[in-house]
């Protein structure tokens, strides 16, 4: 069996001990506030003092093509702007269960009137996702 030969240095190098590193203090993170999407110049209906009330029900015609096919109900969701005077401006169609109902819904919405939307007591323009269930008259 062979043994290793070694010599000690007369001036051994001193190896510094590792530096003590302090762990960083934990940072308290608070969750970001929940914000509704903002549309320039509009306040979300959820941020108003109260939800605007529909003041009229414009007449519309249920599509005869749907009646012939036996479709007695459908849903359309619109994004509308409600002005400070309660007038409605259809901004876009979010969804429609039947394409034939889109024209009926946009016609109804564009002639509808709401109570004045208010934030902190002041009239404002509001943005609203308006779900509509449309049916023929009974």
Short mmCIF file of C-alpha atoms in Angstrom, two decimals, residues 25-111:
data_model
loop_
_atom_site.label_atom_id
_atom_site.label_comp_id
_atom_site.label_asym_id
_atom_site.label_seq_id
_atom_site.Cartn_x
_atom_site.Cartn_y
_atom_site.Cartn_z
CA UNK A 25 -36.28 41.31 5.38
CA UNK A 26 -39.56 40.03 4.01
CA UNK A 27 -41.39 42.64 2.01
CA UNK A 28 -45.06 43.06 2.77
CA UNK A 29 -47.01 43.03 -0.44
CA UNK A 30 -50.55 44.22 -0.47
CA UNK A 31 -52.74 43.03 -3.31
CA UNK A 32 -53.35 45.47 -6.11
CA UNK A 33 -56.71 47.17 -5.83
CA UNK A 34 -59.46 45.74 -7.98
CA UNK A 35 -60.22 48.19 -10.71
CA UNK A 36 -62.83 48.08 -13.40
CA UNK A 37 -61.69 48.66 -16.95
CA UNK A 38 -61.87 52.36 -17.70
CA UNK A 39 -63.21 53.73 -20.91
CA UNK A 40 -62.10 57.30 -21.55
CA UNK A 41 -64.81 59.69 -20.35
CA UNK A 42 -67.09 56.95 -18.98
CA UNK A 43 -67.76 55.56 -15.51
CA UNK A 44 -68.58 51.87 -15.09
CA UNK A 45 -72.19 51.28 -14.02
CA UNK A 46 -70.84 49.41 -10.97
CA UNK A 47 -69.09 52.59 -9.79
CA UNK A 48 -72.20 54.79 -9.97
CA UNK A 49 -74.23 55.95 -6.97
CA UNK A 50 -77.07 53.70 -8.18
CA UNK A 51 -77.83 51.68 -11.28
CA UNK A 52 -79.61 53.72 -13.99
CA UNK A 53 -83.26 52.72 -14.52
CA UNK A 54 -84.73 52.02 -17.94
CA UNK A 55 -87.39 54.73 -18.47
CA UNK A 56 -89.03 53.49 -21.69
CA UNK A 57 -89.53 50.30 -23.66
CA UNK A 58 -89.27 51.04 -27.37
CA UNK A 59 -91.32 48.76 -29.60
CA UNK A 60 -89.44 46.26 -31.74
CA UNK A 61 -90.37 43.37 -34.01
CA UNK A 62 -89.22 39.86 -33.20
CA UNK A 63 -87.59 38.34 -36.32
CA UNK A 64 -90.14 36.25 -38.25
CA UNK A 65 -87.36 33.94 -39.46
CA UNK A 66 -86.75 32.89 -35.85
CA UNK A 67 -90.48 32.39 -35.21
CA UNK A 68 -90.69 30.12 -38.27
CA UNK A 69 -87.82 28.05 -36.89
CA UNK A 70 -89.52 27.83 -33.48
CA UNK A 71 -87.01 30.04 -31.67
CA UNK A 72 -89.00 31.81 -28.94
CA UNK A 73 -86.19 33.45 -26.99
CA UNK A 74 -82.62 34.63 -27.32
CA UNK A 75 -79.98 36.66 -25.54
CA UNK A 76 -77.88 39.55 -26.78
CA UNK A 77 -75.23 41.34 -24.71
CA UNK A 78 -74.38 44.88 -25.76
CA UNK A 79 -71.80 47.34 -24.53
CA UNK A 80 -73.57 50.68 -24.41
CA UNK A 81 -72.70 54.19 -23.37
CA UNK A 82 -75.32 56.04 -21.33
CA UNK A 83 -74.97 59.81 -21.65
CA UNK A 84 -75.48 62.36 -18.90
CA UNK A 85 -78.98 62.84 -20.28
CA UNK A 86 -79.79 59.10 -20.26
CA UNK A 87 -79.48 58.57 -24.01
CA UNK A 88 -77.96 55.28 -25.20
CA UNK A 89 -75.17 54.79 -27.72
CA UNK A 90 -74.49 51.18 -28.75
CA UNK A 91 -70.71 50.76 -28.69
CA UNK A 92 -70.45 47.08 -29.64
CA UNK A 93 -72.17 43.71 -29.62
CA UNK A 94 -70.50 41.43 -27.08
CA UNK A 95 -72.51 38.31 -27.96
CA UNK A 96 -75.74 37.20 -29.60
CA UNK A 97 -77.43 33.81 -29.38
CA UNK A 98 -78.93 34.36 -32.86
CA UNK A 99 -77.53 36.82 -35.41
CA UNK A 100 -81.11 37.82 -36.33
CA UNK A 101 -81.59 39.21 -32.80
CA UNK A 102 -78.64 41.60 -33.05
CA UNK A 103 -80.55 44.12 -35.18
CA UNK A 104 -83.56 43.92 -32.86
CA UNK A 105 -81.40 44.49 -29.76
CA UNK A 106 -79.42 47.39 -31.21
CA UNK A 107 -82.62 49.05 -32.48
CA UNK A 108 -84.23 48.71 -29.05
CA UNK A 109 -81.12 49.97 -27.22
CA UNK A 110 -80.54 52.99 -29.45
CA UNK A 111 -84.09 54.23 -28.75
#
